[in-house]
Coordinates of C-alpha atoms and ligand atoms in Angstrom, one line a residue:
M3 CA 16.5 -6.7 -26.1
A4 CA 17.0 -7.4 -22.4
Y5 CA 15.6 -10.4 -20.6
R6 CA 11.7 -10.9 -20.6
A7 CA 9.8 -13.4 -18.6
P8 CA 7.7 -15.6 -20.8
E9 CA 4.0 -14.6 -21.1
I10 CA 1.6 -16.4 -18.8
E11 CA -2.0 -17.2 -19.1
I12 CA -4.3 -15.1 -16.9
P13 CA -7.9 -16.0 -16.5
K14 CA -10.4 -13.1 -16.9
V15 CA -12.3 -13.7 -13.7
D16 CA -13.2 -11.8 -10.6
I17 CA -11.0 -12.0 -7.4
W18 CA -13.4 -14.2 -5.5
S19 CA -13.5 -16.7 -8.3
A20 CA -9.6 -16.6 -8.8
I21 CA -9.1 -17.4 -5.1
F22 CA -12.1 -19.7 -4.3
D23 CA -12.9 -21.4 -7.5
R24 CA -9.4 -22.1 -8.7
A25 CA -9.3 -25.6 -10.3
S26 CA -5.6 -26.2 -9.5
K27 CA -5.5 -25.1 -5.9
P28 CA -2.5 -27.0 -4.6
F29 CA -3.1 -26.8 -0.8
P30 CA -5.9 -28.3 1.3
D31 CA -9.0 -26.4 2.5
S32 CA -7.9 -27.0 6.1
Q33 CA -4.8 -24.8 5.5
I34 CA -4.7 -21.9 8.0
I35 CA -4.4 -18.6 6.0
Y36 CA -4.6 -15.8 8.6
Q37 CA -3.9 -16.1 12.3
N38 CA -3.9 -13.6 15.1
P39 CA -0.7 -14.2 17.1
D40 CA -2.2 -12.9 20.4
T41 CA -5.5 -14.9 20.5
G42 CA -4.7 -17.7 18.2
R43 CA -8.0 -17.0 16.3
H44 CA -7.6 -17.9 12.7
Y45 CA -9.2 -18.5 9.3
T46 CA -8.8 -21.7 7.4
F47 CA -9.3 -21.6 3.7
S48 CA -12.7 -23.3 3.9
Y49 CA -13.8 -21.0 6.8
L50 CA -12.7 -18.1 4.8
R51 CA -14.7 -19.1 1.8
E52 CA -17.7 -19.9 3.8
T53 CA -17.5 -16.5 5.7
T54 CA -17.2 -14.4 2.5
I55 CA -20.5 -16.1 1.1
S56 CA -22.2 -15.7 4.4
F57 CA -21.2 -12.0 4.7
G58 CA -21.9 -11.2 1.0
R59 CA -25.4 -12.7 1.4
G60 CA -25.9 -10.8 4.6
L61 CA -25.1 -7.6 2.9
R62 CA -27.5 -8.2 0.2
R63 CA -30.4 -9.5 2.3
K64 CA -30.0 -7.2 5.3
W65 CA -28.8 -4.1 3.6
A66 CA -30.0 -4.5 0.2
W67 CA -26.4 -4.2 -1.1
K68 CA -26.2 -3.3 -4.8
K69 CA -23.5 -3.7 -7.3
N70 CA -20.8 -1.0 -7.1
D71 CA -21.7 0.0 -3.5
V72 CA -18.6 1.1 -1.8
L73 CA -17.6 -0.1 1.7
A74 CA -14.8 1.9 3.3
L75 CA -12.5 0.1 5.7
F76 CA -10.8 2.2 8.3
A77 CA -8.9 -0.3 10.5
Q78 CA -5.5 -1.6 11.6
N79 CA -4.6 -5.1 10.2
C80 CA -7.1 -7.6 11.4
I81 CA -7.8 -11.2 10.4
D82 CA -11.4 -10.4 9.5
T83 CA -10.4 -7.9 6.8
P84 CA -9.9 -10.5 3.9
A85 CA -13.3 -12.1 4.6
I86 CA -15.0 -8.8 4.7
T87 CA -13.3 -7.7 1.4
W88 CA -14.3 -10.7 -0.5
G89 CA -17.7 -10.7 1.0
V90 CA -18.2 -7.3 -0.4
H91 CA -16.9 -8.5 -3.8
W92 CA -19.1 -11.5 -3.7
A93 CA -22.1 -9.1 -3.5
G94 CA -20.7 -7.0 -6.3
G95 CA -19.3 -4.1 -4.1
I96 CA -16.2 -2.1 -4.1
V97 CA -13.8 -1.9 -1.2
S98 CA -12.0 1.3 -0.3
P99 CA -9.3 1.0 2.3
A100 CA -8.3 4.1 4.4
N101 CA -5.2 4.7 6.5
P102 CA -6.2 4.1 10.2
A103 CA -3.9 7.0 11.1
Y104 CA -6.1 9.4 9.3
T105 CA -7.4 12.5 11.1
V106 CA -11.1 13.4 10.8
R107 CA -10.4 15.8 7.9
E108 CA -8.4 13.2 6.0
L109 CA -11.1 10.5 6.5
V110 CA -13.9 12.8 5.4
H111 CA -12.1 13.4 2.1
H112 CA -11.6 9.7 1.6
L113 CA -15.3 8.9 2.4
K114 CA -16.8 11.7 0.4
D115 CA -14.5 11.1 -2.6
S116 CA -15.0 7.4 -2.7
G117 CA -18.8 7.8 -2.2
A118 CA -18.7 5.2 0.6
R119 CA -22.1 3.8 1.8
A120 CA -20.6 2.1 4.9
L121 CA -17.6 2.4 7.2
F122 CA -16.1 -0.6 8.8
T123 CA -13.8 0.3 11.7
Q124 CA -12.4 -0.6 15.2
K125 CA -13.3 0.4 18.6
N126 CA -10.0 2.4 19.1
L127 CA -10.7 4.3 15.9
L128 CA -14.3 5.2 16.7
P129 CA -13.8 8.8 17.8
V130 CA -12.4 9.8 14.3
A131 CA -14.7 7.3 12.4
M132 CA -17.9 8.5 14.0
K133 CA -17.1 12.3 13.4
A134 CA -16.0 11.6 9.9
A135 CA -19.0 9.4 9.0
E136 CA -21.3 12.0 10.2
E137 CA -19.6 14.8 8.2
A138 CA -19.6 12.6 5.1
G139 CA -23.2 11.7 5.5
I140 CA -22.8 8.0 6.4
K141 CA -25.6 6.8 8.6
K142 CA -24.8 5.8 12.1
E143 CA -26.1 2.3 11.5
C144 CA -23.7 1.9 8.6
V145 CA -20.7 2.4 11.0
I146 CA -19.7 -1.1 11.8
L147 CA -17.1 -2.7 14.1
I148 CA -14.8 -5.5 13.0
G149 CA -12.3 -7.6 15.0
D150 CA -13.0 -9.2 18.3
E151 CA -14.7 -6.3 20.0
E152 CA -18.3 -5.3 20.2
E153 CA -19.6 -2.0 21.2
R154 CA -23.0 -1.3 22.5
G155 CA -25.2 0.9 20.3
L156 CA -23.1 0.1 17.2
G157 CA -23.4 -2.7 14.7
Y158 CA -20.8 -5.6 14.8
W159 CA -19.9 -7.1 11.4
R160 CA -20.7 -10.7 12.3
E161 CA -24.4 -9.6 12.9
L162 CA -24.5 -9.3 9.1
L163 CA -23.5 -12.9 8.5
V164 CA -26.4 -15.2 7.5
G165 CA -26.2 -18.7 8.7
S166 CA -26.2 -21.8 6.5
E167 CA -29.8 -22.6 7.5
E168 CA -30.8 -19.4 5.8
E169 CA -28.8 -20.1 2.7
G170 CA -30.9 -19.6 -0.5
K171 CA -30.1 -20.2 -4.0
E172 CA -29.0 -16.8 -4.9
G173 CA -25.3 -16.8 -5.9
K174 CA -22.4 -14.4 -6.4
E175 CA -23.1 -11.2 -8.3
V176 CA -22.2 -11.3 -12.0
I177 CA -19.0 -9.4 -12.4
N178 CA -17.3 -8.3 -15.6
A179 CA -13.7 -8.7 -14.4
E180 CA -12.2 -6.2 -16.8
K181 CA -14.6 -3.4 -16.2
D182 CA -16.0 -3.8 -12.7
L183 CA -14.0 -2.2 -9.8
A184 CA -12.7 -4.3 -7.0
F185 CA -10.9 -1.5 -5.0
L186 CA -10.6 2.2 -4.8
V187 CA -7.1 2.9 -3.2
Y188 CA -5.9 6.3 -2.7
S189 CA -2.7 7.7 -4.2
S190 CA -1.6 11.2 -5.1
G191 CA -0.2 9.8 -8.4
T192 CA 2.2 12.2 -10.1
T193 CA 0.6 15.5 -8.8
G194 CA -2.0 17.0 -6.6
L195 CA -4.2 15.6 -3.8
P196 CA -4.8 11.9 -3.1
K197 CA -7.1 10.4 -5.8
G198 CA -9.1 7.1 -6.0
V199 CA -7.2 4.6 -8.0
M200 CA -9.7 2.5 -9.8
L201 CA -8.6 -1.2 -9.8
S202 CA -10.6 -3.7 -11.6
H203 CA -10.9 -7.4 -10.5
Y204 CA -8.8 -8.4 -13.6
N205 CA -6.1 -5.8 -12.6
V206 CA -5.7 -7.5 -9.3
V207 CA -6.1 -11.1 -10.5
S208 CA -3.4 -10.4 -13.1
D209 CA -0.9 -9.1 -10.6
M210 CA -1.6 -12.1 -8.4
Y211 CA -0.8 -14.5 -11.3
M212 CA 2.2 -12.4 -12.4
V213 CA 3.8 -12.4 -9.0
H214 CA 2.8 -16.1 -8.4
S215 CA 4.8 -16.9 -11.6
S216 CA 7.9 -15.5 -10.0
E217 CA 7.4 -16.2 -6.3
S218 CA 6.0 -19.8 -6.5
T219 CA 9.5 -21.0 -7.6
F220 CA 10.7 -20.6 -4.0
L221 CA 7.5 -20.5 -1.9
H222 CA 5.6 -23.6 -0.8
W223 CA 2.6 -23.7 1.4
K224 CA 3.8 -26.6 3.4
D225 CA 7.2 -25.2 4.4
D226 CA 6.7 -21.4 4.3
S227 CA 4.9 -19.0 6.6
L228 CA 4.5 -15.3 6.3
L229 CA 4.7 -12.5 8.8
S230 CA 2.1 -9.7 7.8
V231 CA 3.1 -6.4 9.1
L232 CA 2.7 -4.0 6.3
P233 CA -0.7 -2.2 6.5
Y234 CA -3.5 -3.8 4.6
Y235 CA -4.8 -0.5 3.6
H236 CA -1.8 0.4 1.4
I237 CA -1.7 -1.3 -2.0
Y238 CA 1.5 -3.2 -1.1
G239 CA 0.0 -4.8 2.0
L240 CA -3.4 -5.3 0.4
Q241 CA -1.9 -7.3 -2.5
C242 CA 1.0 -9.2 -0.8
L243 CA -0.6 -9.8 2.6
V244 CA -4.4 -10.0 2.0
H245 CA -4.5 -11.6 -1.6
F246 CA -1.3 -13.7 -1.7
P247 CA -1.8 -15.8 1.4
A248 CA -5.1 -17.0 0.2
F249 CA -3.8 -17.6 -3.4
F250 CA -0.5 -19.2 -2.4
G251 CA -2.0 -21.1 0.6
L252 CA 0.6 -19.5 2.9
K253 CA -0.1 -19.3 6.6
S254 CA 0.2 -15.6 7.6
I255 CA 0.6 -14.3 11.1
V256 CA -1.1 -10.9 11.2
M257 CA 0.4 -8.1 13.3
T258 CA -1.7 -4.9 13.8
S259 CA 1.2 -2.6 13.7
F260 CA 5.0 -2.7 13.7
D261 CA 6.9 -3.2 16.9
L262 CA 10.5 -4.6 16.5
N263 CA 10.4 -6.8 19.7
K264 CA 7.1 -8.3 18.8
F265 CA 8.1 -8.7 15.2
C266 CA 11.1 -10.8 16.2
Q267 CA 9.3 -12.7 18.8
I268 CA 6.7 -13.8 16.2
I269 CA 9.4 -14.9 13.8
Q270 CA 11.0 -17.0 16.6
D271 CA 7.8 -18.5 17.9
H272 CA 6.1 -19.2 14.6
K273 CA 9.2 -20.1 12.6
I274 CA 8.5 -17.5 10.0
T275 CA 10.3 -18.0 6.8
Y276 CA 9.2 -15.0 4.6
T277 CA 8.1 -11.4 5.1
Y278 CA 7.3 -8.4 2.9
V279 CA 8.5 -5.1 4.4
A280 CA 9.5 -1.5 3.6
P281 CA 13.2 -0.4 3.9
P282 CA 12.9 0.9 7.5
V283 CA 12.3 -2.7 8.7
V284 CA 15.4 -3.8 6.9
L285 CA 17.3 -1.0 8.6
H286 CA 16.2 -2.4 12.0
L287 CA 17.2 -5.9 11.1
A288 CA 20.6 -4.6 10.0
K289 CA 21.4 -2.4 12.9
S290 CA 19.2 -2.8 15.9
P291 CA 20.7 -4.6 19.0
V292 CA 17.1 -5.9 19.8
V293 CA 17.6 -8.4 16.9
E294 CA 20.3 -10.2 18.9
K295 CA 17.8 -11.2 21.6
Y296 CA 15.9 -13.5 19.2
D297 CA 16.4 -16.7 17.2
L298 CA 15.7 -15.6 13.7
R299 CA 17.3 -18.4 11.8
S300 CA 14.0 -19.5 10.2
L301 CA 13.7 -16.3 8.4
R302 CA 14.8 -17.3 4.9
M303 CA 13.8 -14.4 2.9
I304 CA 12.5 -10.9 2.8
T305 CA 11.1 -8.8 0.0
S306 CA 11.5 -5.0 0.4
G307 CA 9.7 -2.4 -1.6
A308 CA 7.9 0.9 -1.7
A309 CA 11.1 3.0 -1.3
P310 CA 14.7 2.5 -2.3
L311 CA 16.9 0.3 -0.3
S312 CA 20.7 0.5 -0.3
K313 CA 23.1 -2.5 -1.1
E314 CA 24.8 -1.9 2.1
L315 CA 21.8 -2.8 4.2
I316 CA 21.0 -5.8 2.0
F317 CA 24.6 -7.1 2.7
K318 CA 24.4 -6.3 6.4
V319 CA 21.2 -8.4 6.9
H320 CA 22.6 -11.2 5.0
E321 CA 25.8 -11.2 7.0
R322 CA 24.0 -10.7 10.3
L323 CA 21.1 -13.1 9.9
G324 CA 21.8 -15.1 6.8
T325 CA 18.5 -13.8 5.4
E326 CA 18.3 -13.0 1.7
V327 CA 16.6 -9.6 1.0
K328 CA 15.4 -9.0 -2.5
Q329 CA 13.8 -5.9 -3.8
A330 CA 10.6 -5.3 -5.8
Y331 CA 8.9 -2.2 -7.2
G332 CA 5.3 -1.3 -7.6
L333 CA 2.7 1.4 -7.6
S334 CA -0.9 1.7 -6.6
E335 CA -1.8 2.3 -10.2
T336 CA -0.3 -1.1 -11.3
S337 CA -2.0 -3.2 -8.7
P338 CA 1.0 -2.9 -7.6
V339 CA 4.0 -5.1 -8.4
T340 CA 5.7 -4.7 -11.8
H341 CA 9.3 -5.6 -11.1
M342 CA 10.8 -8.2 -8.7
Q343 CA 14.2 -9.6 -8.3
K344 CA 14.1 -13.3 -8.8
K345 CA 17.0 -14.0 -6.4
W346 CA 18.5 -11.5 -4.0
N347 CA 22.0 -11.7 -5.5
L348 CA 20.8 -11.4 -9.2
G349 CA 20.9 -7.7 -10.0
L350 CA 21.6 -6.8 -6.4
G351 CA 20.6 -3.2 -5.7
S352 CA 18.1 -3.3 -8.6
N353 CA 14.3 -4.1 -8.6
G354 CA 14.8 -7.0 -11.0
P355 CA 13.2 -7.6 -14.3
P356 CA 9.6 -6.7 -15.2
L357 CA 6.9 -9.3 -14.5
P358 CA 5.5 -11.2 -17.4
N359 CA 2.8 -9.7 -19.6
L360 CA 4.0 -6.2 -19.0
V361 CA 5.5 -3.8 -21.6
V362 CA 7.9 -1.3 -20.1
K363 CA 9.8 1.4 -21.6
F364 CA 12.0 4.4 -20.5
M365 CA 11.1 7.8 -22.1
S366 CA 13.0 11.0 -22.5
P367 CA 11.2 14.3 -21.4
E368 CA 10.4 14.9 -25.1
G369 CA 8.5 11.6 -25.1
V370 CA 10.9 9.5 -27.1
E371 CA 12.0 6.0 -25.9
V372 CA 15.6 6.0 -24.7
P373 CA 18.1 3.1 -25.7
L374 CA 18.8 0.3 -23.2
G375 CA 20.9 1.4 -20.3
K376 CA 19.9 5.0 -20.6
E377 CA 17.9 6.9 -18.0
G378 CA 14.3 7.9 -18.7
E379 CA 10.9 8.0 -17.1
L380 CA 9.5 4.5 -16.7
W381 CA 6.2 3.8 -18.6
I382 CA 4.2 0.7 -18.0
K383 CA 1.4 -1.0 -19.8
G384 CA -0.3 -4.4 -19.0
P385 CA -3.3 -6.3 -17.5
S386 CA -2.6 -4.9 -14.0
T387 CA -2.5 -1.2 -15.1
F388 CA -5.4 0.6 -13.5
L389 CA -8.6 1.9 -15.1
G390 CA -8.0 5.6 -14.2
Y391 CA -8.5 8.0 -11.3
H392 CA -12.0 8.1 -9.8
N393 CA -14.1 11.2 -11.0
N394 CA -10.9 12.7 -12.3
E395 CA -10.6 12.6 -16.0
A396 CA -7.9 15.4 -16.2
A397 CA -5.5 13.4 -13.9
T398 CA -6.3 10.2 -15.8
K399 CA -5.6 11.7 -19.1
S400 CA -2.3 13.3 -18.1
S401 CA -1.0 10.1 -16.6
M402 CA -2.0 7.6 -19.3
T403 CA -1.1 7.6 -23.0
P404 CA -3.9 7.0 -25.5
D405 CA -2.3 3.5 -26.2
G406 CA -2.5 2.5 -22.6
F407 CA 0.9 3.3 -21.0
F408 CA 0.9 4.6 -17.5
K409 CA 3.6 7.3 -16.8
T410 CA 5.1 6.3 -13.4
G411 CA 6.9 9.6 -12.7
D412 CA 9.9 7.5 -11.7
I413 CA 13.2 7.8 -13.4
G414 CA 15.4 4.8 -14.0
Y415 CA 16.9 2.5 -16.5
E416 CA 17.2 -1.1 -17.4
D417 CA 20.6 -2.9 -17.6
K418 CA 21.4 -5.6 -20.2
D419 CA 20.1 -8.4 -18.0
G420 CA 16.7 -6.8 -17.8
N421 CA 17.1 -5.5 -14.2
M422 CA 15.4 -2.1 -13.5
W423 CA 17.1 0.5 -11.4
I424 CA 15.3 3.6 -10.0
T425 CA 17.5 6.6 -9.9
D426 CA 15.1 9.6 -9.3
R427 CA 11.6 10.8 -9.3
V428 CA 10.0 13.5 -11.5
K429 CA 6.7 13.5 -9.7
E430 CA 5.9 15.5 -6.7
L431 CA 5.4 12.5 -4.3
I432 CA 7.4 12.3 -1.2
K433 CA 7.8 8.8 0.3
Y434 CA 8.2 8.7 4.1
K435 CA 9.3 5.1 4.9
G436 CA 7.3 3.8 1.9
F437 CA 4.2 5.9 2.8
Q438 CA 2.9 8.5 0.5
V439 CA 3.0 12.1 1.4
A440 CA 1.5 14.5 -1.2
P441 CA 3.1 17.9 -1.1
A442 CA 0.0 19.5 -2.5
E443 CA -1.9 18.2 0.5
L444 CA 0.5 19.7 3.0
E445 CA 0.7 23.0 1.1
G446 CA -3.1 23.2 1.4
V447 CA -3.0 22.6 5.2
L448 CA -0.2 25.2 5.5
A449 CA -2.1 27.8 3.4
G450 CA -4.6 28.0 6.4
C451 CA -1.8 28.9 8.9
E452 CA -1.8 32.5 9.9
L453 CA 2.0 32.7 9.8
V454 CA 2.3 31.6 6.1
D455 CA 2.1 33.7 3.2
D456 CA 3.2 31.2 0.5
V457 CA 4.6 27.7 0.8
A458 CA 6.1 24.8 -1.2
V459 CA 6.7 21.3 0.4
I460 CA 9.6 19.2 -0.9
G461 CA 11.2 15.9 0.3
V462 CA 14.7 15.9 1.8
Q463 CA 16.7 12.9 2.7
D464 CA 17.1 11.9 6.4
E465 CA 20.4 9.9 6.2
E466 CA 20.1 8.4 9.5
M467 CA 16.6 7.1 9.0
H468 CA 17.2 6.1 5.4
T469 CA 14.1 7.9 4.3
E470 CA 12.7 11.1 2.7
V471 CA 10.9 13.5 4.9
P472 CA 8.6 16.5 4.1
M473 CA 10.2 19.9 4.6
A474 CA 8.3 23.2 4.1
C475 CA 9.8 26.2 2.3
V476 CA 7.8 29.1 3.7
V477 CA 7.4 32.7 2.8
P478 CA 6.2 34.2 6.1
K479 CA 3.4 36.7 6.4
Q480 CA 4.6 40.2 6.7
G481 CA 5.5 41.1 10.3
V482 CA 6.2 37.5 11.3
E483 CA 9.3 37.0 13.2
R484 CA 11.6 34.6 11.3
D485 CA 12.6 32.6 14.4
Q486 CA 12.5 29.1 15.8
E487 CA 9.3 29.8 17.6
A488 CA 7.5 30.6 14.3
K489 CA 9.0 27.4 12.8
R490 CA 7.8 25.4 15.8
R491 CA 4.2 26.8 15.5
I492 CA 4.2 25.9 11.8
V493 CA 5.3 22.4 12.4
E494 CA 2.7 22.1 15.1
W495 CA -0.1 23.4 12.8
V496 CA 0.6 20.6 10.5
H497 CA 1.1 18.0 13.3
E498 CA -2.4 18.7 14.5
R499 CA -4.1 18.1 11.2
V500 CA -2.5 15.2 9.4
A501 CA -1.7 11.5 10.0
G502 CA 1.6 10.9 11.6
H503 CA 3.5 9.9 8.5
K504 CA 2.8 13.4 6.9
R505 CA 4.3 15.5 9.7
L506 CA 7.0 18.0 8.7
R507 CA 9.8 15.9 9.9
G508 CA 12.1 17.9 7.7
G509 CA 11.2 21.2 9.4
V510 CA 10.6 24.6 8.0
E511 CA 13.1 26.9 6.0
W512 CA 12.3 30.5 5.2
V513 CA 12.4 31.5 1.6
E514 CA 12.0 34.9 0.0
E515 CA 9.6 33.5 -2.7
V516 CA 8.3 30.2 -4.0
P517 CA 9.6 29.8 -7.5
K518 CA 6.8 29.3 -9.9
S519 CA 6.3 28.8 -13.7
A520 CA 4.4 31.3 -15.8
S521 CA 1.3 29.2 -15.3
G522 CA 1.7 29.4 -11.5
K523 CA 3.0 25.8 -11.0
I524 CA 5.5 25.4 -8.2
L525 CA 9.0 24.7 -9.5
R526 CA 10.0 22.0 -7.0
R527 CA 13.1 21.1 -8.9
V528 CA 14.5 24.6 -8.2
L529 CA 13.9 24.2 -4.4
K530 CA 15.2 20.6 -4.4
E531 CA 18.4 21.9 -6.0
K532 CA 18.7 24.7 -3.4
F533 CA 18.3 22.4 -0.5
K534 CA 20.3 19.5 -1.9
G535 CA 22.4 17.9 0.8
Y536 CA 20.2 19.8 3.4
K537 CA 21.2 18.8 6.9
L538 CA 18.3 18.0 9.2
V539 CA 18.5 19.6 12.6
Ligands
4UW1 N1 12.5 1.5 -5.0 C1 12.2 2.9 -5.1 C2 11.3 0.6 -4.9 C3 10.1 1.2 -4.9 C4 10.0 2.7 -5.0 C5 7.9 1.9 -4.9 O1 2.4 4.1 -2.6 P1 2.7 3.7 -4.0 O2 1.6 4.0 -4.9 O3 2.9 2.1 -4.1 C6 3.9 1.5 -3.6 C7 3.9 0.0 -3.9 C8 5.1 -0.7 -3.5 C9 5.1 -2.1 -3.7 C10 4.2 -2.9 -4.0 C11 4.3 -4.4 -4.2 C12 5.5 -4.9 -4.0 O4 5.7 -6.1 -4.0 C13 6.6 -4.1 -3.7 O5 7.8 -4.6 -3.6 C14 7.8 -5.6 -2.6 C15 6.4 -2.7 -3.7 O6 4.7 1.9 -2.8 O7 4.0 4.3 -4.4 C16 4.6 4.2 -5.6 C17 5.9 4.9 -5.7 O8 6.8 4.3 -4.6 C18 8.1 4.4 -5.0 C19 8.1 4.9 -6.5 O9 8.4 6.2 -6.4 C20 6.7 4.6 -6.9 O10 6.3 5.4 -7.9 N2 8.6 2.9 -5.0 N3 8.7 0.8 -4.9 N4 11.5 -0.7 -4.9 N5 11.1 3.4 -5.2

């Protein structure tokens, strides 16, 4: 048996209590937790706590907020997001974050599927937000702005706060941590369209404690500060950048979106010591000349996840900046972190050992556990494993075993030291720079294009960018000229209808037919084989 971290004790409490009623909180209430680098506006721990209660009370009193009501957040990273999130939880609600790059079509799907009652957004996103809210049947007065801006005719979230003079005796909603949902995040899972991943309070609290048991050995609230650049709407940012700062007591400087110059400037100005990123940021740090312009010596450590990272880039960053890059692995369905390197040079290139309290195994296609060191599909079970897909029993059943294992759809193995290596993926999912692209969704969009008779979307590797990109294998309609112009029009068709990360960066290839099984399922493996080593133009 390979290495296993010792079990830890995890309280069965809701997220708000885990963060704000924690008996052994090691840092002072005056600690700054989130700060806007442009305005300096910030939340201390005590102000955060106060604001969550004030907002939760406001939701209940002014909107008659009920348990399990869903609030959708459609926003770029903003220091108000954590207070809003935990205010909703305080009042017993569920938060469903949406990608701020969504088009109207995508946001409508998200709002309808999650059953959102309100949409909190930002001024620059209003054109999409208003249209989508209307189509999804959300009342205009329930579209609310967050951040520093206010817009005439629309509600502003701070108007919902109730002042201390109005404080009554009513308290936080009673929450069953194991059963009640905290978040509905969206993931396509192993197949099909994005689905609502139901995460309970206990799921998220478990992951917080499990990661804390690993990270707290080298992170200290007094010495460390965090740069928050991953998007809050994705489970990786949501857990590592919304929850961890308040749980660890880490000051985090919050960026709205990635810009390399600004990223480096903030590290230099704020003496940032730690950041969580996806591999493309590591690529910049390894290769971009921009990095030379800044003093990044404070940056002690980086954790990279959401997509594979090569050893070569890890070495390059270490050589260039002296910064240690370690890897971690996770999924939306596991709240998310399940594996984490303890130190960058222990199991270098792997994702490290599993976190405590998790049971992991690697399975053959026949459903038999493979021996240590052999490749198989990674199955995971533990307190952070999700409750199922929202309103989708079929998908839940096919991804979970009756005894509670989640089938990740990733292929890998564990070495004798317990380190996990990902080698392949059996699920459909494409990861563009760590962001999810569901082939089935793009195929649905392409089915509406007049040039397309049949289509399958697969991921191909962009060697230069170190990422997968979606590519469409298209059977054109009869009479369509198989030329560059037709390809351009197909790429354009998708471009106009999806968020930026889903664009057909891998282009279009003509095929005679889309290979399918007897039951009509697309045989993606056949196409992946056919286009192995495909050179992007
Ligand atoms: N190597 C190779 C990896 C890796 C990976 C993920 O969008 P989702 O559902 O979720 C994520 C979550 C990533 C994450 C969360 C917390 C954390 O600490 C961390 O490391 C710092 C990473 O991406 O996509 C899940 C899918 O993404 C792939 C894999 O295919 C998985 O099923 N993936 N991490 N290190 N592939």
